[in-house]
């Protein structure tokens, strides 16, 4: 038998192999009958294609099942975070009631006093002044109650997991800083941005991160307000798996006695009526929801251990997902 004719005999089987190898699992070879070796080979290949096609279907089904389970898992995660928030809101209810009760009682007292001062029978310049003073106090208390409510609203807000996106830290830090320009100038605070060039984007939500930085900046501004040296530094940097934002101030630092409590809802060292004590608790929750961490770092671990003051560090996952 010549080479040419034996090639012609095996050609259908070869073509079938090529078809199967290139992924066409519907391909089948024709059997000529007579039970010779070539028929056995083509029959075997047909079986192989059949078998492979069955396995591929099974794999696709398993893959769809996996994707569905993954979607369910993500939904459950969102629900879990939300119910954890609701649970902590529940346990905060007594505190919230107390917090709101203070401005409400003050408003009530001031309103009663205003009514007395505005009594038409005894109205004079002094009583008008007193009434104006009480009304101004009412306005301040209303602002305070509104601040508490707005803090709580952000705390209870449901965030969907897919709100995470590559986020340019430079932009968020600059935005948060810009919001404070006027306040920093008025308080004579020197704020410096130490932004790492080419800092990789974080996997985060820009709005929520900005809210965290606003809280940290507001605390830093408050901390330096009575100090001789008034400096705030906003710093970004990255390592292989994470990006970081630090807010450092030249204030007195956080006393060791309260370090363990500052992230608790309603914990504040500010005078009665000045702070809600929710800033850090909310920021902590936001950063944790974003898959990162917010911590007060020890001065010894800070980049400038010789300075005084507090350093709060936000760690977030890198959007490019590099892992060490
Ligand atoms: N930069 C800082 N330096 C020193 N102490 C701080 C600093 N940031 C926070 N703290 C301490 O942590 C406490 C809790 O801070 P948090 O932001 O939660 O509430 P707050 O600032 O007191 O109230 P609010 O945020 O409503 O103004 C503060 O009262 C203060 O004692
Ligand atoms: Mg605060």
mmCIF file of C-alpha atoms and ligand atoms in Angstrom:
data_model
loop_
_atom_site.group_PDB
_atom_site.id
_atom_site.type_symbol
_atom_site.label_atom_id
_atom_site.label_comp_id
_atom_site.label_asym_id
_atom_site.label_seq_id
_atom_site.Cartn_x
_atom_site.Cartn_y
_atom_site.Cartn_z
ATOM 1 C CA UNK A 1 0.000 0.000 0.000
ATOM 2 C CA UNK A 2 1.421 3.431 -0.989
ATOM 3 C CA UNK A 3 1.907 6.315 1.560
ATOM 4 C CA UNK A 4 -0.617 8.410 -0.372
ATOM 5 C CA UNK A 5 -3.406 5.910 -0.078
ATOM 6 C CA UNK A 6 -2.796 5.182 3.635
ATOM 7 C CA UNK A 7 -2.900 8.951 4.310
ATOM 8 C CA UNK A 8 -6.186 9.156 2.423
ATOM 9 C CA UNK A 9 -7.552 6.362 4.639
ATOM 10 C CA UNK A 10 -6.643 8.056 7.902
ATOM 11 C CA UNK A 11 -7.491 11.603 6.732
ATOM 12 C CA UNK A 12 -11.116 11.573 8.010
ATOM 13 C CA UNK A 13 -9.861 10.447 11.444
ATOM 14 C CA UNK A 14 -7.146 13.141 11.429
ATOM 15 C CA UNK A 15 -9.642 15.839 10.469
ATOM 16 C CA UNK A 16 -11.940 14.675 13.239
ATOM 17 C CA UNK A 17 -9.065 14.914 15.757
ATOM 18 C CA UNK A 18 -8.266 18.454 14.583
ATOM 19 C CA UNK A 19 -11.930 19.461 14.894
ATOM 20 C CA UNK A 20 -12.142 18.031 18.432
ATOM 21 C CA UNK A 21 -8.818 19.555 19.442
ATOM 22 C CA UNK A 22 -9.968 22.985 18.217
ATOM 23 C CA UNK A 23 -13.029 22.759 20.459
ATOM 24 C CA UNK A 24 -15.752 21.598 18.099
ATOM 25 C CA UNK A 25 -17.221 18.902 20.288
ATOM 26 C CA UNK A 26 -20.248 18.500 17.981
ATOM 27 C CA UNK A 27 -17.966 17.019 15.302
ATOM 28 C CA UNK A 28 -18.547 13.338 14.528
ATOM 29 C CA UNK A 29 -16.811 11.039 12.001
ATOM 30 C CA UNK A 30 -18.731 8.824 9.600
ATOM 31 C CA UNK A 31 -18.372 5.095 10.010
ATOM 32 C CA UNK A 32 -17.931 3.223 6.737
ATOM 33 C CA UNK A 33 -18.940 -0.126 8.210
ATOM 34 C CA UNK A 34 -17.173 -3.406 7.936
ATOM 35 C CA UNK A 35 -15.549 -3.118 11.357
ATOM 36 C CA UNK A 36 -12.006 -2.309 10.218
ATOM 37 C CA UNK A 37 -9.387 -0.515 12.319
ATOM 38 C CA UNK A 38 -10.226 2.929 10.871
ATOM 39 C CA UNK A 39 -13.866 2.557 11.866
ATOM 40 C CA UNK A 40 -12.750 1.596 15.362
ATOM 41 C CA UNK A 41 -10.553 4.731 15.540
ATOM 42 C CA UNK A 42 -13.291 7.055 14.248
ATOM 43 C CA UNK A 43 -15.793 5.385 16.569
ATOM 44 C CA UNK A 44 -13.412 5.928 19.479
ATOM 45 C CA UNK A 45 -12.991 9.583 18.537
ATOM 46 C CA UNK A 46 -16.765 9.980 18.310
ATOM 47 C CA UNK A 47 -17.050 8.588 21.827
ATOM 48 C CA UNK A 48 -14.308 10.915 23.022
ATOM 49 C CA UNK A 49 -16.123 13.940 21.529
ATOM 50 C CA UNK A 50 -19.392 12.777 23.110
ATOM 51 C CA UNK A 51 -17.736 12.312 26.483
ATOM 52 C CA UNK A 52 -15.926 15.669 26.312
ATOM 53 C CA UNK A 53 -19.081 17.473 25.286
ATOM 54 C CA UNK A 54 -20.933 15.960 28.263
ATOM 55 C CA UNK A 55 -18.137 16.994 30.624
ATOM 56 C CA UNK A 56 -18.129 20.503 29.169
ATOM 57 C CA UNK A 57 -21.871 20.826 29.806
ATOM 58 C CA UNK A 58 -21.342 19.641 33.377
ATOM 59 C CA UNK A 59 -18.536 22.151 33.842
ATOM 60 C CA UNK A 60 -20.634 25.011 32.460
ATOM 61 C CA UNK A 61 -23.467 24.054 34.785
ATOM 62 C CA UNK A 62 -21.086 23.881 37.761
ATOM 63 C CA UNK A 63 -19.677 27.255 36.764
ATOM 64 C CA UNK A 64 -23.152 28.822 36.609
ATOM 65 C CA UNK A 65 -23.940 27.285 39.985
ATOM 66 C CA UNK A 66 -20.717 28.770 41.396
ATOM 67 C CA UNK A 67 -21.484 32.214 39.996
ATOM 68 C CA UNK A 68 -24.981 32.058 41.497
ATOM 69 C CA UNK A 69 -23.565 31.012 44.882
ATOM 70 C CA UNK A 70 -21.025 33.820 44.643
ATOM 71 C CA UNK A 71 -23.772 36.377 43.918
ATOM 72 C CA UNK A 72 -25.822 35.065 46.846
ATOM 73 C CA UNK A 73 -22.779 35.250 49.092
ATOM 74 C CA UNK A 74 -22.152 38.873 48.122
ATOM 75 C CA UNK A 75 -25.806 39.767 48.768
ATOM 76 C CA UNK A 76 -25.632 38.029 52.134
ATOM 77 C CA UNK A 77 -22.462 39.939 52.968
ATOM 78 C CA UNK A 78 -24.198 43.266 52.252
ATOM 79 C CA UNK A 79 -27.151 42.181 54.388
ATOM 80 C CA UNK A 80 -24.866 41.057 57.191
ATOM 81 C CA UNK A 81 -23.025 44.378 57.266
ATOM 82 C CA UNK A 82 -26.374 46.141 57.273
ATOM 83 C CA UNK A 83 -27.813 44.044 60.094
ATOM 84 C CA UNK A 84 -24.609 44.491 62.095
ATOM 85 C CA UNK A 85 -25.039 48.243 61.667
ATOM 86 C CA UNK A 86 -28.684 48.013 62.657
ATOM 87 C CA UNK A 87 -27.755 45.939 65.702
ATOM 88 C CA UNK A 88 -25.212 48.509 66.808
ATOM 89 C CA UNK A 89 -27.730 51.281 66.107
ATOM 90 C CA UNK A 90 -30.113 49.368 68.371
ATOM 91 C CA UNK A 91 -27.572 49.134 71.152
ATOM 92 C CA UNK A 92 -26.835 52.812 70.613
ATOM 93 C CA UNK A 93 -30.529 53.731 71.006
ATOM 94 C CA UNK A 94 -30.233 54.654 74.688
ATOM 95 C CA UNK A 95 -27.223 56.811 73.928
ATOM 96 C CA UNK A 96 -29.005 58.427 70.984
ATOM 97 C CA UNK A 97 -32.047 59.194 73.136
ATOM 98 C CA UNK A 98 -29.771 60.788 75.724
ATOM 99 C CA UNK A 99 -27.838 62.737 73.092
ATOM 100 C CA UNK A 100 -30.985 64.149 71.505
ATOM 101 C CA UNK A 101 -32.654 64.786 74.815
ATOM 102 C CA UNK A 102 -29.997 67.305 75.836
ATOM 103 C CA UNK A 103 -30.569 69.786 72.996
ATOM 104 C CA UNK A 104 -34.328 69.202 73.210
ATOM 105 C CA UNK A 105 -34.474 70.110 76.925
ATOM 106 C CA UNK A 106 -32.276 73.151 76.302
ATOM 107 C CA UNK A 107 -34.562 74.228 73.438
ATOM 108 C CA UNK A 108 -37.597 73.846 75.679
ATOM 109 C CA UNK A 109 -36.065 75.953 78.440
ATOM 110 C CA UNK A 110 -34.945 78.643 76.016
ATOM 111 C CA UNK A 111 -38.375 78.718 74.370
ATOM 112 C CA UNK A 112 -40.075 79.165 77.756
ATOM 113 C CA UNK A 113 -37.635 81.957 78.616
ATOM 114 C CA UNK A 114 -38.230 83.663 75.266
ATOM 115 C CA UNK A 115 -41.962 83.591 75.897
ATOM 116 C CA UNK A 116 -41.453 85.227 79.306
ATOM 117 C CA UNK A 117 -39.066 87.844 77.896
ATOM 118 C CA UNK A 118 -41.521 88.646 75.118
ATOM 119 C CA UNK A 119 -44.443 89.231 77.520
ATOM 120 C CA UNK A 120 -46.096 92.391 76.049
ATOM 121 C CA UNK A 121 -46.746 93.798 79.541
ATOM 122 C CA UNK A 122 -43.068 93.955 80.495
ATOM 123 C CA UNK A 123 -41.407 94.315 77.112
ATOM 124 C CA UNK A 124 -38.323 96.550 77.115
ATOM 125 C CA UNK A 125 -34.894 96.684 75.414
ATOM 126 C CA UNK A 126 -33.276 94.405 77.982
ATOM 127 C CA UNK A 127 -36.017 91.759 77.773
ATOM 128 C CA UNK A 128 -35.831 91.878 73.952
ATOM 129 C CA UNK A 129 -32.070 91.306 74.148
ATOM 130 C CA UNK A 130 -32.626 88.353 76.490
ATOM 131 C CA UNK A 131 -35.199 86.900 74.126
ATOM 132 C CA UNK A 132 -32.790 87.265 71.185
ATOM 133 C CA UNK A 133 -30.083 85.531 73.222
ATOM 134 C CA UNK A 134 -32.393 82.627 74.074
ATOM 135 C CA UNK A 135 -33.457 82.311 70.420
ATOM 136 C CA UNK A 136 -29.836 82.251 69.278
ATOM 137 C CA UNK A 137 -29.219 79.487 71.804
ATOM 138 C CA UNK A 138 -32.204 77.584 70.398
ATOM 139 C CA UNK A 139 -30.707 77.826 66.905
ATOM 140 C CA UNK A 140 -27.369 76.429 68.129
ATOM 141 C CA UNK A 141 -29.137 73.526 69.845
ATOM 142 C CA UNK A 142 -31.177 72.782 66.712
ATOM 143 C CA UNK A 143 -27.920 72.658 64.721
ATOM 144 C CA UNK A 144 -26.497 70.269 67.252
ATOM 145 C CA UNK A 145 -29.509 67.958 67.086
ATOM 146 C CA UNK A 146 -29.359 68.095 63.280
ATOM 147 C CA UNK A 147 -25.684 67.160 63.395
ATOM 148 C CA UNK A 148 -26.456 64.088 65.503
ATOM 149 C CA UNK A 149 -29.263 63.075 63.157
ATOM 150 C CA UNK A 150 -27.118 63.543 60.060
ATOM 151 C CA UNK A 151 -24.330 61.447 61.586
ATOM 152 C CA UNK A 152 -26.855 58.715 62.328
ATOM 153 C CA UNK A 153 -28.284 58.839 58.833
ATOM 154 C CA UNK A 154 -24.884 58.109 57.277
ATOM 155 C CA UNK A 155 -24.354 55.378 59.814
ATOM 156 C CA UNK A 156 -27.588 53.595 58.904
ATOM 157 C CA UNK A 157 -27.285 54.068 55.144
ATOM 158 C CA UNK A 158 -27.260 50.853 53.149
ATOM 159 C CA UNK A 159 -24.294 50.638 50.845
ATOM 160 C CA UNK A 160 -24.124 48.154 48.037
ATOM 161 C CA UNK A 161 -20.952 46.162 47.710
ATOM 162 C CA UNK A 162 -20.504 47.136 44.059
ATOM 163 C CA UNK A 163 -20.120 50.807 45.003
ATOM 164 C CA UNK A 164 -16.423 49.967 45.361
ATOM 165 C CA UNK A 165 -14.329 51.330 42.499
ATOM 166 C CA UNK A 166 -10.730 52.330 41.831
ATOM 167 C CA UNK A 167 -10.376 55.559 43.782
ATOM 168 C CA UNK A 168 -7.691 58.184 43.331
ATOM 169 C CA UNK A 169 -6.464 59.022 46.853
ATOM 170 C CA UNK A 170 -4.868 62.281 45.723
ATOM 171 C CA UNK A 171 -8.227 63.580 44.583
ATOM 172 C CA UNK A 172 -10.117 62.540 47.726
ATOM 173 C CA UNK A 173 -7.443 64.005 50.028
ATOM 174 C CA UNK A 174 -7.386 67.271 48.053
ATOM 175 C CA UNK A 175 -11.203 67.485 48.118
ATOM 176 C CA UNK A 176 -11.406 66.896 51.872
ATOM 177 C CA UNK A 177 -8.585 69.405 52.432
ATOM 178 C CA UNK A 178 -10.304 71.984 50.213
ATOM 179 C CA UNK A 179 -13.416 71.797 52.389
ATOM 180 C CA UNK A 180 -11.309 72.912 55.349
ATOM 181 C CA UNK A 181 -9.371 75.717 53.645
ATOM 182 C CA UNK A 182 -11.271 78.490 55.340
ATOM 183 C CA UNK A 183 -11.343 76.889 58.789
ATOM 184 C CA UNK A 184 -7.612 76.106 58.627
ATOM 185 C CA UNK A 185 -6.814 79.683 57.656
ATOM 186 C CA UNK A 186 -8.984 81.164 60.380
ATOM 187 C CA UNK A 187 -7.403 78.897 63.013
ATOM 188 C CA UNK A 188 -3.939 79.728 61.642
ATOM 189 C CA UNK A 189 -3.132 76.051 61.057
ATOM 190 C CA UNK A 190 -0.392 75.017 58.671
ATOM 191 C CA UNK A 191 -1.743 72.038 56.697
ATOM 192 C CA UNK A 192 0.663 70.150 54.481
ATOM 193 C CA UNK A 193 -0.074 67.527 51.859
ATOM 194 C CA UNK A 194 2.575 64.840 51.520
ATOM 195 C CA UNK A 195 1.078 62.860 48.650
ATOM 196 C CA UNK A 196 3.096 59.969 47.244
ATOM 197 C CA UNK A 197 3.705 60.486 43.522
ATOM 198 C CA UNK A 198 2.050 57.744 41.422
ATOM 199 C CA UNK A 199 0.169 56.365 44.420
ATOM 200 C CA UNK A 200 -1.905 53.437 43.056
ATOM 201 C CA UNK A 201 -5.695 53.788 43.314
ATOM 202 C CA UNK A 202 -7.530 52.268 46.288
ATOM 203 C CA UNK A 203 -10.492 49.942 45.972
ATOM 204 C CA UNK A 204 -12.965 52.149 47.791
ATOM 205 C CA UNK A 205 -15.823 54.600 47.522
ATOM 206 C CA UNK A 206 -14.590 58.178 47.076
ATOM 207 C CA UNK A 207 -17.556 59.729 48.889
ATOM 208 C CA UNK A 208 -17.306 57.506 51.922
ATOM 209 C CA UNK A 209 -13.547 57.899 52.150
ATOM 210 C CA UNK A 210 -13.966 61.659 51.939
ATOM 211 C CA UNK A 211 -16.399 61.487 54.846
ATOM 212 C CA UNK A 212 -13.771 59.613 56.901
ATOM 213 C CA UNK A 213 -11.100 62.202 56.077
ATOM 214 C CA UNK A 214 -13.475 65.027 56.971
ATOM 215 C CA UNK A 215 -14.017 63.454 60.407
ATOM 216 C CA UNK A 216 -10.267 62.926 60.937
ATOM 217 C CA UNK A 217 -9.450 66.448 59.758
ATOM 218 C CA UNK A 218 -12.103 67.941 61.975
ATOM 219 C CA UNK A 219 -10.621 66.067 64.980
ATOM 220 C CA UNK A 220 -7.075 67.149 64.034
ATOM 221 C CA UNK A 221 -8.165 70.769 63.684
ATOM 222 C CA UNK A 222 -9.800 70.630 67.087
ATOM 223 C CA UNK A 223 -6.708 68.957 68.609
ATOM 224 C CA UNK A 224 -4.262 71.659 67.455
ATOM 225 C CA UNK A 225 -6.530 74.599 68.184
ATOM 226 C CA UNK A 226 -4.965 75.415 71.577
ATOM 227 C CA UNK A 227 -1.383 74.452 70.711
ATOM 228 C CA UNK A 228 1.578 76.707 70.050
ATOM 229 C CA UNK A 229 2.562 74.673 66.971
ATOM 230 C CA UNK A 230 -0.459 74.146 64.769
ATOM 231 C CA UNK A 231 0.368 71.635 62.065
ATOM 232 C CA UNK A 232 -1.632 69.022 60.231
ATOM 233 C CA UNK A 233 -0.144 66.642 57.674
ATOM 234 C CA UNK A 234 -2.129 64.599 55.189
ATOM 235 C CA UNK A 235 -0.017 61.801 53.812
ATOM 236 C CA UNK A 236 -0.546 59.022 51.259
ATOM 237 C CA UNK A 237 1.669 56.039 50.537
ATOM 238 C CA UNK A 238 1.401 52.444 49.345
ATOM 239 C CA UNK A 239 2.877 49.011 49.794
ATOM 240 C CA UNK A 240 2.416 45.883 47.679
ATOM 241 C CA UNK A 241 -1.149 45.169 48.770
ATOM 242 C CA UNK A 242 -2.514 48.361 50.341
ATOM 243 C CA UNK A 243 -2.686 52.122 50.104
ATOM 244 C CA UNK A 244 -2.632 54.363 53.153
ATOM 245 C CA UNK A 245 -3.826 57.823 54.139
ATOM 246 C CA UNK A 246 -2.533 59.327 57.368
ATOM 247 C CA UNK A 247 -3.822 62.358 59.180
ATOM 248 C CA UNK A 248 -1.208 63.609 61.600
ATOM 249 C CA UNK A 249 -1.536 66.584 63.916
ATOM 250 C CA UNK A 250 0.731 68.453 66.289
ATOM 251 C CA UNK A 251 -1.839 68.426 69.087
ATOM 252 C CA UNK A 252 -1.501 66.861 72.538
ATOM 253 C CA UNK A 253 -2.165 63.323 71.220
ATOM 254 C CA UNK A 254 -4.704 60.859 72.609
ATOM 255 C CA UNK A 255 -4.108 60.196 76.330
ATOM 256 C CA UNK A 256 -3.356 56.524 77.092
ATOM 257 C CA UNK A 257 -6.328 56.447 79.486
ATOM 258 C CA UNK A 258 -8.873 56.921 76.652
ATOM 259 C CA UNK A 259 -7.073 55.211 73.741
ATOM 260 C CA UNK A 260 -9.243 52.112 74.098
ATOM 261 C CA UNK A 261 -12.503 54.067 73.959
ATOM 262 C CA UNK A 262 -12.160 56.652 71.206
ATOM 263 C CA UNK A 263 -13.814 54.441 68.543
ATOM 264 C CA UNK A 264 -16.869 53.802 70.746
ATOM 265 C CA UNK A 265 -20.090 55.511 69.628
ATOM 266 C CA UNK A 266 -20.781 58.643 71.715
ATOM 267 C CA UNK A 267 -17.393 58.621 73.400
ATOM 268 C CA UNK A 268 -16.149 62.203 73.458
ATOM 269 C CA UNK A 269 -13.779 64.214 75.609
ATOM 270 C CA UNK A 270 -15.188 67.473 74.295
ATOM 271 C CA UNK A 271 -17.154 69.669 76.687
ATOM 272 C CA UNK A 272 -20.852 68.925 77.062
ATOM 273 C CA UNK A 273 -22.714 69.904 73.916
ATOM 274 C CA UNK A 274 -19.677 70.259 71.637
ATOM 275 C CA UNK A 275 -19.049 66.800 70.219
ATOM 276 C CA UNK A 276 -21.327 63.901 69.351
ATOM 277 C CA UNK A 277 -18.576 61.307 69.820
ATOM 278 C CA UNK A 278 -19.763 59.656 66.616
ATOM 279 C CA UNK A 279 -17.039 60.855 64.210
ATOM 280 C CA UNK A 280 -14.515 58.081 64.849
ATOM 281 C CA UNK A 281 -17.139 55.351 65.403
ATOM 282 C CA UNK A 282 -18.702 56.095 62.011
ATOM 283 C CA UNK A 283 -15.321 56.430 60.280
ATOM 284 C CA UNK A 284 -14.215 53.107 61.739
ATOM 285 C CA UNK A 285 -17.372 51.430 60.384
ATOM 286 C CA UNK A 286 -16.964 52.991 56.948
ATOM 287 C CA UNK A 287 -13.337 51.920 56.553
ATOM 288 C CA UNK A 288 -14.157 48.407 57.759
ATOM 289 C CA UNK A 289 -17.016 48.201 55.217
ATOM 290 C CA UNK A 290 -14.536 49.212 52.522
ATOM 291 C CA UNK A 291 -12.375 46.239 53.493
ATOM 292 C CA UNK A 292 -9.691 48.296 55.225
ATOM 293 C CA UNK A 293 -8.706 49.434 58.689
ATOM 294 C CA UNK A 294 -8.700 52.684 60.629
ATOM 295 C CA UNK A 295 -6.337 52.902 63.562
ATOM 296 C CA UNK A 296 -4.677 55.333 65.864
ATOM 297 C CA UNK A 297 -1.032 54.437 65.475
ATOM 298 C CA UNK A 298 1.653 54.523 68.109
ATOM 299 C CA UNK A 299 4.082 57.364 67.709
ATOM 300 C CA UNK A 300 6.911 54.833 67.724
ATOM 301 C CA UNK A 301 5.437 53.237 64.584
ATOM 302 C CA UNK A 302 4.758 56.561 62.903
ATOM 303 C CA UNK A 303 6.904 57.994 60.156
ATOM 304 C CA UNK A 304 7.871 60.872 62.399
ATOM 305 C CA UNK A 305 8.335 59.286 65.857
ATOM 306 C CA UNK A 306 10.058 62.368 67.255
ATOM 307 C CA UNK A 307 6.958 64.567 66.893
ATOM 308 C CA UNK A 308 4.023 64.874 69.294
ATOM 309 C CA UNK A 309 0.360 64.575 68.442
ATOM 310 C CA UNK A 310 -1.983 61.953 67.063
ATOM 311 C CA UNK A 311 -1.604 59.961 63.848
ATOM 312 C CA UNK A 312 -4.681 58.231 62.440
ATOM 313 C CA UNK A 313 -4.039 55.795 59.598
ATOM 314 C CA UNK A 314 -6.540 54.522 57.041
ATOM 315 C CA UNK A 315 -5.501 51.361 55.190
ATOM 316 C CA UNK A 316 -7.395 50.322 52.069
ATOM 317 C CA UNK A 317 -6.886 47.505 49.576
ATOM 318 C CA UNK A 318 -5.151 48.452 46.318
ATOM 319 C CA UNK A 319 -7.490 48.456 43.325
ATOM 320 C CA UNK A 320 -4.934 46.586 41.211
ATOM 321 C CA UNK A 321 -5.255 43.731 43.694
ATOM 322 C CA UNK A 322 -1.538 43.042 44.112
ATOM 323 C CA UNK A 323 -0.991 40.655 46.988
ATOM 324 C CA UNK A 324 2.170 40.004 48.908
HETATM 325 N N1 LIG B 1 -6.555 64.075 66.653
HETATM 326 C C1 LIG B 1 -6.913 63.817 67.912
HETATM 327 N N2 LIG B 1 -6.115 64.194 68.953
HETATM 328 C C2 LIG B 1 -6.479 63.920 70.226
HETATM 329 N N3 LIG B 1 -7.622 63.275 70.572
HETATM 330 C C3 LIG B 1 -8.451 62.886 69.591
HETATM 331 C C4 LIG B 1 -8.148 63.123 68.215
HETATM 332 N N4 LIG B 1 -9.142 62.602 67.478
HETATM 333 C C5 LIG B 1 -10.039 62.075 68.343
HETATM 334 N N5 LIG B 1 -9.632 62.244 69.613
HETATM 335 C C6 LIG B 1 -10.333 61.787 70.828
HETATM 336 O O1 LIG B 1 -11.333 60.855 70.456
HETATM 337 C C7 LIG B 1 -12.617 61.322 70.902
HETATM 338 C C8 LIG B 1 -13.687 60.805 69.956
HETATM 339 O O2 LIG B 1 -13.562 61.416 68.683
HETATM 340 P P1 LIG B 1 -14.826 61.474 67.740
HETATM 341 O O3 LIG B 1 -14.434 62.091 66.467
HETATM 342 O O4 LIG B 1 -15.462 60.120 67.674
HETATM 343 O O5 LIG B 1 -15.844 62.379 68.536
HETATM 344 P P2 LIG B 1 -15.702 63.933 68.834
HETATM 345 O O6 LIG B 1 -14.693 64.548 67.930
HETATM 346 O O7 LIG B 1 -15.499 64.089 70.297
HETATM 347 O O8 LIG B 1 -17.160 64.443 68.432
HETATM 348 P P3 LIG B 1 -17.596 64.922 66.944
HETATM 349 O O9 LIG B 1 -16.867 64.052 65.983
HETATM 350 O O10 LIG B 1 -19.049 64.775 66.882
HETATM 351 O O11 LIG B 1 -17.176 66.351 66.871
HETATM 352 C C9 LIG B 1 -12.468 62.819 70.964
HETATM 353 O O12 LIG B 1 -13.418 63.401 71.831
HETATM 354 C C10 LIG B 1 -11.047 62.952 71.510
HETATM 355 O O13 LIG B 1 -10.997 62.684 72.892
HETATM 356 MG MG1 LIG B 2 -14.812 64.104 65.831
#
